[in-house]
Short mmCIF file of C-alpha atoms and ligand atoms in Angstrom, two decimals:
data_model
loop_
_atom_site.label_atom_id
_atom_site.label_comp_id
_atom_site.label_asym_id
_atom_site.label_seq_id
_atom_site.Cartn_x
_atom_site.Cartn_y
_atom_site.Cartn_z
CA MET A 1 34.23 21.80 47.31
CA ARG A 2 30.94 20.18 46.70
CA TYR A 3 29.60 19.84 43.17
CA ALA A 4 25.79 20.06 42.38
CA HIS A 5 24.73 17.25 40.14
CA ILE A 6 21.44 16.71 38.49
CA VAL A 7 20.49 13.15 39.58
CA GLY A 8 16.80 13.17 38.55
CA TRP A 9 14.39 14.98 36.32
CA GLY A 10 10.58 14.88 35.55
CA CYS A 11 7.99 16.90 33.78
CA TYR A 12 4.19 17.07 33.64
CA LEU A 13 2.14 18.46 30.84
CA PRO A 14 -1.76 18.61 31.23
CA GLU A 15 -3.71 16.53 28.78
CA GLN A 16 -5.87 19.15 27.10
CA VAL A 17 -4.29 20.33 23.82
CA LEU A 18 -5.15 23.70 22.24
CA THR A 19 -4.02 23.81 18.61
CA ASN A 20 -3.37 26.82 16.39
CA ASP A 21 -6.51 26.07 14.50
CA ASP A 22 -8.52 26.07 17.86
CA LEU A 23 -7.09 29.54 18.40
CA ALA A 24 -8.09 30.53 14.89
CA GLY A 25 -11.67 29.90 16.12
CA MET A 26 -11.18 32.20 19.12
CA VAL A 27 -9.28 35.25 17.66
CA ASP A 28 -8.43 36.68 14.21
CA THR A 29 -5.44 34.54 13.42
CA SER A 30 -4.30 31.35 11.49
CA ASN A 31 -2.30 28.38 11.95
CA GLU A 32 0.05 29.51 9.19
CA TRP A 33 0.51 32.94 10.79
CA ILE A 34 1.36 31.55 14.29
CA TYR A 35 3.52 28.72 12.96
CA THR A 36 5.73 30.85 10.56
CA ARG A 37 6.18 33.69 13.27
CA THR A 38 6.65 31.44 16.31
CA GLY A 39 7.18 27.70 15.39
CA ILE A 40 4.32 26.78 17.76
CA ARG A 41 1.73 24.30 16.59
CA GLU A 42 -0.05 23.43 19.95
CA ARG A 43 0.13 24.01 23.61
CA ARG A 44 -1.46 22.30 26.75
CA LEU A 45 -3.99 23.80 29.07
CA ALA A 46 -4.50 22.81 32.76
CA ASN A 47 -7.99 21.55 33.66
CA GLU A 48 -10.06 23.11 36.49
CA LYS A 49 -8.65 20.69 39.02
CA GLU A 50 -5.06 21.40 38.18
CA THR A 51 -3.08 24.27 39.75
CA THR A 52 0.44 25.37 39.51
CA ALA A 53 1.19 23.48 42.69
CA THR A 54 -0.32 20.21 41.48
CA LEU A 55 1.60 20.43 38.23
CA ALA A 56 4.69 21.10 40.25
CA PHE A 57 4.01 18.01 42.31
CA GLU A 58 3.66 15.74 39.43
CA ALA A 59 6.91 16.89 37.93
CA ALA A 60 8.86 16.86 41.24
CA ALA A 61 7.51 13.50 42.20
CA ARG A 62 8.69 12.11 38.87
CA ALA A 63 12.22 13.68 39.36
CA LEU A 64 12.44 12.32 42.93
CA ALA A 65 11.39 8.90 41.74
CA MET A 66 14.12 8.87 39.13
CA SER A 67 16.77 9.98 41.59
CA LYS A 68 15.72 7.39 44.08
CA ILE A 69 15.72 10.18 46.79
CA ASN A 70 13.01 10.24 49.36
CA PRO A 71 11.23 13.47 49.94
CA THR A 72 12.32 13.41 53.60
CA GLN A 73 15.87 13.82 52.42
CA VAL A 74 15.31 17.02 50.52
CA ASP A 75 16.72 20.09 52.25
CA LEU A 76 15.51 22.78 49.87
CA ILE A 77 12.64 23.28 47.40
CA ILE A 78 12.45 26.26 44.94
CA VAL A 79 9.41 26.80 42.64
CA ALA A 80 10.21 29.29 39.89
CA THR A 81 6.83 30.51 38.71
CA SER A 82 4.95 33.63 37.54
CA THR A 83 1.59 31.90 38.37
CA PRO A 84 1.61 31.04 42.01
CA GLU A 85 -1.70 30.13 43.68
CA PHE A 86 -1.05 32.73 46.48
CA VAL A 87 1.39 35.50 47.19
CA PHE A 88 1.79 33.42 50.41
CA PRO A 89 1.85 30.59 51.15
CA SER A 90 4.34 30.02 48.39
CA THR A 91 3.63 27.34 45.86
CA ALA A 92 6.85 25.71 47.01
CA SER A 93 5.43 25.36 50.57
CA LEU A 94 2.27 23.72 49.03
CA LEU A 95 4.66 21.37 47.13
CA GLN A 96 6.63 20.65 50.30
CA ASP A 97 3.40 19.68 52.06
CA TYR A 98 2.22 17.53 49.02
CA LEU A 99 5.64 15.74 48.87
CA GLY A 100 5.85 15.34 52.65
CA ALA A 101 9.28 16.81 52.55
CA ARG A 102 9.46 17.35 56.24
CA LYS A 103 13.05 18.68 56.40
CA ALA A 104 12.96 21.06 53.55
CA GLY A 105 12.94 24.83 53.40
CA ALA A 106 10.71 26.24 50.51
CA PHE A 107 10.20 29.50 48.57
CA ASP A 108 8.98 30.62 45.26
CA LEU A 109 11.19 32.60 42.92
CA SER A 110 10.01 35.33 40.62
CA ALA A 111 12.21 35.84 37.57
CA ALA A 112 9.63 35.07 34.80
CA CYS A 113 10.82 32.88 32.10
CA THR A 114 14.39 32.94 33.40
CA GLY A 115 13.22 31.59 36.75
CA PHE A 116 14.52 28.12 36.31
CA ILE A 117 17.99 29.29 35.66
CA TYR A 118 17.90 31.58 38.73
CA ALA A 119 16.67 28.70 40.77
CA LEU A 120 19.29 26.29 39.40
CA SER A 121 22.01 28.85 40.17
CA LEU A 122 20.84 29.48 43.80
CA ALA A 123 20.41 25.79 44.59
CA ALA A 124 23.80 24.93 43.03
CA ASN A 125 25.61 27.50 44.92
CA SER A 126 23.97 26.50 48.16
CA ILE A 127 25.08 22.99 47.46
CA ALA A 128 28.67 24.08 46.62
CA THR A 129 28.99 25.83 49.96
CA GLY A 130 27.67 22.94 51.87
CA ALA A 131 24.53 24.80 53.25
CA VAL A 132 22.32 22.04 51.74
CA ASP A 133 22.86 18.69 50.18
CA THR A 134 19.73 17.95 48.20
CA ALA A 135 17.40 20.35 46.41
CA VAL A 136 14.35 20.07 44.28
CA ILE A 137 14.09 22.83 41.66
CA VAL A 138 10.82 23.28 39.86
CA GLY A 139 9.57 25.57 37.15
CA ALA A 140 5.71 25.37 37.02
CA GLU A 141 3.12 27.53 35.41
CA THR A 142 -0.62 27.81 34.65
CA LEU A 143 -0.16 30.67 32.21
CA SER A 144 -3.56 29.92 30.73
CA ARG A 145 -5.08 31.67 33.79
CA ILE A 146 -3.33 34.93 33.16
CA THR A 147 -3.64 34.96 29.36
CA ASP A 148 -6.07 37.54 27.79
CA TRP A 149 -7.68 35.02 25.33
CA GLN A 150 -8.91 38.10 23.17
CA ASP A 151 -5.43 39.29 22.57
CA ARG A 152 -4.11 37.62 19.49
CA GLY A 153 -0.53 39.14 20.08
CA THR A 154 0.01 37.20 23.38
CA CYS A 155 -2.61 34.26 23.59
CA ILE A 156 -0.98 32.43 20.80
CA LEU A 157 2.30 31.96 22.50
CA PHE A 158 1.73 30.51 26.08
CA GLY A 159 0.97 27.12 27.54
CA ASP A 160 0.78 25.21 30.88
CA GLY A 161 3.17 22.67 32.43
CA ALA A 162 5.88 21.89 34.90
CA GLY A 163 9.47 20.50 34.93
CA ALA A 164 11.74 19.64 37.80
CA VAL A 165 15.20 18.51 38.59
CA VAL A 166 16.80 16.98 41.78
CA LEU A 167 20.15 18.37 42.57
CA LYS A 168 22.57 16.63 44.98
CA GLY A 169 25.95 17.45 46.37
CA SER A 170 28.89 15.23 45.42
CA ASP A 171 32.62 15.21 45.67
CA ILE A 172 32.85 14.07 42.10
CA PRO A 173 33.67 17.15 39.89
CA GLY A 174 30.87 18.02 37.33
CA GLY A 175 27.25 18.95 37.56
CA VAL A 176 26.42 22.80 37.48
CA LEU A 177 29.81 24.16 36.28
CA ALA A 178 28.87 27.93 35.92
CA THR A 179 25.98 30.27 35.85
CA THR A 180 25.30 33.83 34.96
CA LEU A 181 22.38 35.96 35.97
CA ARG A 182 21.21 39.32 34.58
CA SER A 183 18.43 41.81 34.81
CA ASP A 184 17.56 45.06 33.24
CA GLY A 185 14.43 46.56 34.98
CA SER A 186 14.37 49.56 32.66
CA GLY A 187 12.69 47.18 30.26
CA GLY A 188 10.16 45.88 32.80
CA ASN A 189 7.12 47.42 30.99
CA LEU A 190 7.84 45.36 27.81
CA LEU A 191 6.66 42.20 29.33
CA SER A 192 4.55 42.34 32.59
CA LEU A 193 1.77 41.00 34.58
CA TYR A 194 0.09 43.66 36.83
CA ASN A 195 -1.13 42.37 40.17
CA GLY A 196 -4.26 44.55 40.05
CA ARG A 197 -3.81 46.12 43.36
CA GLY A 198 -3.38 49.66 42.23
CA ASN A 199 0.20 50.02 43.27
CA ALA A 200 2.17 49.70 39.97
CA VAL A 201 5.47 51.45 39.55
CA PRO A 202 4.73 55.20 39.16
CA HIS A 203 6.74 55.59 36.04
CA TYR A 204 4.64 52.99 34.30
CA GLY A 205 1.93 55.79 34.28
CA THR A 206 -1.79 55.79 34.94
CA SER A 207 -2.50 54.63 31.28
CA TYR A 208 -0.70 51.32 32.21
CA LEU A 209 -2.80 50.98 35.43
CA ASN A 210 -6.11 51.82 33.62
CA GLY A 211 -5.43 49.84 30.48
CA HIS A 212 -4.37 46.62 31.97
CA LYS A 213 -6.17 43.70 33.48
CA SER A 214 -4.32 41.07 35.46
CA THR A 215 -3.29 39.45 32.29
CA ILE A 216 0.12 39.27 30.34
CA HIS A 217 0.96 42.54 28.72
CA MET A 218 3.72 42.43 26.08
CA ASN A 219 5.42 44.52 23.41
CA GLY A 220 6.26 41.57 21.12
CA ARG A 221 8.61 43.32 18.81
CA GLN A 222 10.71 44.90 21.55
CA VAL A 223 10.94 41.59 23.51
CA PHE A 224 11.99 39.86 20.33
CA ARG A 225 14.79 42.44 19.82
CA PHE A 226 15.84 42.00 23.46
CA ALA A 227 15.90 38.20 23.29
CA THR A 228 17.96 38.13 20.05
CA SER A 229 20.58 40.36 21.53
CA VAL A 230 21.08 38.74 24.91
CA VAL A 231 20.80 35.03 24.12
CA PRO A 232 24.06 34.52 22.11
CA GLU A 233 25.86 36.88 24.52
CA SER A 234 24.81 35.01 27.52
CA ILE A 235 25.69 31.66 26.08
CA GLU A 236 29.16 32.85 25.21
CA GLU A 237 29.66 34.39 28.62
CA VAL A 238 28.75 31.36 30.59
CA VAL A 239 30.69 28.91 28.38
CA GLU A 240 33.74 31.01 28.98
CA LYS A 241 33.05 31.25 32.67
CA ALA A 242 33.02 27.50 32.84
CA GLY A 243 36.44 27.41 31.23
CA LEU A 244 35.05 25.77 27.98
CA THR A 245 34.77 26.78 24.33
CA MET A 246 31.69 26.48 22.06
CA ASP A 247 33.34 23.29 20.53
CA ASP A 248 33.01 21.61 24.01
CA VAL A 249 29.18 22.11 24.20
CA SER A 250 27.12 19.16 23.18
CA LEU A 251 23.63 20.63 23.46
CA ILE A 252 21.96 23.87 24.17
CA VAL A 253 18.52 23.73 25.88
CA PRO A 254 17.13 27.21 25.41
CA HIS A 255 13.92 28.78 26.87
CA GLN A 256 11.20 27.68 24.45
CA ALA A 257 9.77 31.08 23.45
CA ASN A 258 10.09 31.32 19.67
CA GLN A 259 11.83 29.26 16.91
CA ARG A 260 12.97 32.55 15.28
CA ILE A 261 14.80 33.65 18.37
CA ILE A 262 16.67 30.28 18.65
CA ASP A 263 17.50 30.32 14.80
CA HIS A 264 18.88 33.77 15.32
CA ALA A 265 21.12 32.72 18.21
CA ALA A 266 22.32 29.70 16.22
CA LYS A 267 23.28 31.98 13.31
CA LYS A 268 24.97 34.50 15.42
CA LEU A 269 27.10 31.91 17.21
CA LYS A 270 27.78 30.11 13.99
CA LEU A 271 26.29 26.83 15.37
CA PRO A 272 24.22 24.26 13.45
CA PRO A 273 20.55 24.45 14.43
CA GLU A 274 20.81 20.83 15.75
CA LYS A 275 22.88 22.08 18.66
CA PHE A 276 19.64 23.68 20.08
CA PHE A 277 17.09 21.40 21.41
CA ILE A 278 13.48 22.48 20.55
CA ASN A 279 10.04 21.27 21.63
CA LEU A 280 8.26 24.50 21.54
CA ASP A 281 6.17 23.23 18.56
CA ARG A 282 4.23 20.98 20.93
CA PHE A 283 4.08 22.94 24.21
CA GLY A 284 4.42 26.64 23.29
CA ASN A 285 6.15 29.07 25.82
CA THR A 286 5.64 27.55 29.32
CA SER A 287 7.81 30.30 31.01
CA ALA A 288 9.76 29.01 33.86
CA ALA A 289 8.80 25.41 33.04
CA SER A 290 10.05 25.32 29.55
CA ILE A 291 13.71 24.54 30.12
CA PRO A 292 13.13 21.60 32.56
CA ILE A 293 10.35 20.31 30.22
CA ALA A 294 12.74 20.54 27.20
CA LEU A 295 15.47 18.76 29.26
CA CYS A 296 13.11 15.88 29.95
CA ASP A 297 12.15 15.59 26.32
CA ALA A 298 15.93 15.72 25.36
CA ALA A 299 16.71 12.85 27.79
CA LYS A 300 13.66 10.89 26.49
CA GLU A 301 15.05 11.30 22.92
CA GLY A 302 18.37 9.97 23.84
CA LYS A 303 20.05 13.38 23.30
CA LEU A 304 21.95 13.49 26.70
CA HIS A 305 25.05 11.40 27.33
CA PRO A 306 27.38 11.09 30.24
CA ASP A 307 30.08 13.84 30.18
CA ASP A 308 28.08 16.04 27.73
CA ASN A 309 28.35 19.75 28.54
CA LEU A 310 24.98 21.18 28.30
CA VAL A 311 24.05 24.94 28.22
CA PHE A 312 20.75 26.17 29.45
CA VAL A 313 19.69 29.64 28.51
CA GLY A 314 16.65 31.76 29.72
CA PHE A 315 15.32 35.18 29.05
CA GLY A 316 11.97 36.99 29.80
CA GLY A 317 10.13 39.47 31.96
CA GLY A 318 12.10 41.68 34.37
CA LEU A 319 13.77 41.99 32.02
CA THR A 320 15.91 39.00 33.14
CA TRP A 321 18.15 36.56 31.43
CA GLY A 322 20.72 34.02 32.41
CA SER A 323 22.60 30.88 31.49
CA ALA A 324 23.96 27.69 33.07
CA VAL A 325 26.62 25.10 32.00
CA VAL A 326 25.92 21.59 33.31
CA LYS A 327 28.03 18.53 32.93
CA TRP A 328 25.70 15.72 32.50
CA ASN A 329 26.90 12.69 34.52
CA VAL A 330 24.12 10.22 35.07
CA THR A 331 21.91 7.79 33.28
CA PRO A 332 19.59 6.64 36.07
CA PRO A 333 18.30 3.11 35.86
CA PRO A 334 14.56 2.66 35.18
CA ILE A 335 12.34 2.56 38.21
CA SER A 336 10.12 -0.64 38.59
CA PRO A 337 6.31 -0.23 38.64
CA MET A 338 6.27 -1.61 42.23
CA ARG A 339 8.55 1.13 43.49
CA ARG A 340 6.38 3.72 41.58
CA GLN A 341 3.39 2.42 43.41
CA TRP A 342 5.11 2.62 46.67
CA ARG A 343 6.17 6.16 46.17
CA ARG A 344 2.48 7.21 45.19
CA ALA A 345 1.36 5.49 48.52
CA ARG A 346 3.87 7.60 50.38
CA TYR A 347 2.32 10.76 48.92
CA VAL A 348 -1.23 9.65 49.94
CA ALA A 349 0.18 9.23 53.42
CA ALA A 350 1.80 12.60 53.24
CA ARG A 351 -1.55 14.30 52.36
CA ALA A 352 -3.25 12.25 55.24
CA ARG A 353 -0.56 13.56 57.76
CA SER A 354 -1.12 17.07 56.49
CA ARG A 355 -4.85 16.75 57.17
CA VAL A 356 -4.21 15.26 60.65
CA ARG A 357 -1.88 18.16 61.47
CA GLN A 358 -4.65 20.70 60.36
CA LEU A 359 -7.21 18.89 62.58
CA ALA A 360 -4.89 18.75 65.50
CA ARG A 361 -4.28 22.49 65.26
CA ARG A 362 -8.06 23.11 65.21
CA LEU A 363 -8.55 20.83 68.25
CA LEU A 364 -5.79 22.42 70.26
CA ALA A 365 -7.31 25.85 69.44
CA TRP A 366 -10.71 24.67 70.56
CA ILE A 367 -9.36 23.22 73.83
CA ALA A 368 -7.41 26.41 74.45
CA GLY A 369 -10.58 28.54 73.59
CA SER A 370 -8.64 30.59 71.12
CA PRO A 371 -10.70 31.56 67.93
CA THR A 372 -10.20 29.40 64.84
CA PRO A 373 -9.52 31.17 61.47
CA ASP A 374 -13.19 30.52 60.54
CA ALA A 375 -14.36 32.31 63.70
CA ARG A 376 -12.13 35.25 63.09
CA LEU A 377 -13.58 35.55 59.61
CA LYS A 378 -17.14 35.38 60.99
CA ASP A 379 -16.21 38.12 63.44
CA ALA A 380 -14.89 40.28 60.65
CA ASP A 381 -18.15 39.88 58.90
CA LYS A 382 -20.14 41.16 61.82
CA ARG A 383 -17.89 44.31 62.01
CA PRO A 384 -19.62 47.54 60.69
CA GLU A 385 -18.44 48.77 57.41
CA GLU A 386 -16.15 51.75 57.65
N1 COA B 401 -2.41 36.58 13.99
C1 COA B 401 -2.50 37.37 12.99
N2 COA B 401 -2.01 38.59 13.00
C2 COA B 401 -1.37 39.13 14.19
C3 COA B 401 -1.32 38.21 15.28
C4 COA B 401 -1.81 36.87 15.24
N3 COA B 401 -1.84 36.08 16.31
N4 COA B 401 -0.68 38.89 16.31
C5 COA B 401 -0.44 40.12 15.72
N5 COA B 401 -0.89 40.24 14.52
C6 COA B 401 -0.66 41.33 13.53
C7 COA B 401 -0.60 42.73 14.23
O1 COA B 401 -1.90 43.07 14.49
C8 COA B 401 0.03 43.49 13.12
O2 COA B 401 -0.96 43.86 12.25
P1 COA B 401 -0.83 45.31 11.53
O3 COA B 401 0.44 45.27 10.81
O4 COA B 401 -2.03 45.36 10.69
O5 COA B 401 -0.87 46.30 12.67
C9 COA B 401 0.93 42.50 12.52
O6 COA B 401 0.51 41.17 12.78
C10 COA B 401 2.43 42.57 12.95
O7 COA B 401 2.33 42.67 14.37
P2 COA B 401 3.69 42.50 15.21
O8 COA B 401 3.29 42.50 16.76
O9 COA B 401 4.65 43.50 14.80
O10 COA B 401 4.09 40.99 14.84
P3 COA B 401 5.56 40.41 14.92
O11 COA B 401 6.05 40.00 13.58
O12 COA B 401 6.43 41.11 15.77
O13 COA B 401 5.14 39.06 15.64
C11 COA B 401 5.19 38.08 17.79
C12 COA B 401 4.52 38.98 16.94
C13 COA B 401 4.50 38.10 19.28
C14 COA B 401 4.98 36.67 17.28
C15 COA B 401 6.73 38.32 17.93
O14 COA B 401 6.79 39.74 18.12
C16 COA B 401 7.34 37.62 18.98
O15 COA B 401 7.45 36.43 18.94
N6 COA B 401 7.98 38.35 19.92
C17 COA B 401 8.71 37.69 21.07
C18 COA B 401 7.63 37.38 22.12
C19 COA B 401 8.11 36.39 23.22
O16 COA B 401 8.94 35.48 22.78
N7 COA B 401 7.76 36.58 24.42
C20 COA B 401 8.12 35.80 25.57
C21 COA B 401 9.52 36.11 25.79
S1 COA B 401 9.90 35.16 27.27
#
């Protein structure tokens, strides 16, 4: 039996801050309304050069640096996201290229705000079976690009960011002890992002298709009700599955959606609020990125100690929800600035290698006389309209 341990973690938040007061200048709302309903004070927004893959890269590079694992040792990369650059290639494949992780398989995972828990579960199980040894799991989002900035019911909630962990197999018991994953697709229309291609599920109805742009659509009340009912249940279930009791749990790192949802869970489980780590006041809801970002902050604040039992709990669109229990084993030593520079140099080299491979592909195509992708596009332009 192999155990999947978290051996590195990292996060990246864009610099630009959008406060509740800024939002009050954009839609009919106020700092007071947003803060009392959600606990959020501000969130971060990606700049025009930043994409989900670049945010994911920054977080993953930091997690790898901490773990002292080279990208070439990584077997598997999973990016949980609802805001991928493309349907394909996956953001995970872009990340694999940026990292120069030449031996890694890579794919994106779609489970909305529960995506990080799903990714953690899949990767940990792959390590436990011996199928892979080292995995990089990322939650990364640029939600600002799918937010309707005129809809005060949703635009106040979301933010951009990325968080990552490195999982590694070990014979030492610990790491990811248990996970539970759930879905209830009958509630899919409560929180959705339509892809705009005219093929939405028939039972969502034509009013859904006509009324919605490719921005987040949410029934806040219903989602709130769903979250408050599944979060405590899911925590209890996973703790029991891990063979522990609530007294054994040191810290719960929940999906950072809403302070009131977390307060409700604490009350229902009869736990003190301090058992729940919260940083949503500064970053809002960053969907799949929120748990690993919160984990990074908890580590930074000295809230994680060797042998602590941590619980992660996520919930969101799908509807999906899930939890994980992790035994925290490591306090990695700090990385020297020299080593950091060396790692950055490797990533520059990885980009250069990627460019060279692209050029080589073009050159070979030219020698073989086969059309390049550009030539094919030009051909398509010449074809008469049907
Ligand atoms: N500022 C001021 N007023 C607002 C507002 C805003 N940003 N958003 C909505 N309102 C208004 C509504 O228009 C409504 O006005 P009305 O009574 O005149 O019709 C009133 O506030 C109540 O609206 P409602 O949607 O019922 O508010 P709420 O108390 O449920 O709070 C949320 C709204 C979104 C904060 C809350 O439902 C929530 O947090 N839900 C969970 C969402 C979530 O976490 N989603 C992600 C899950 S992963």
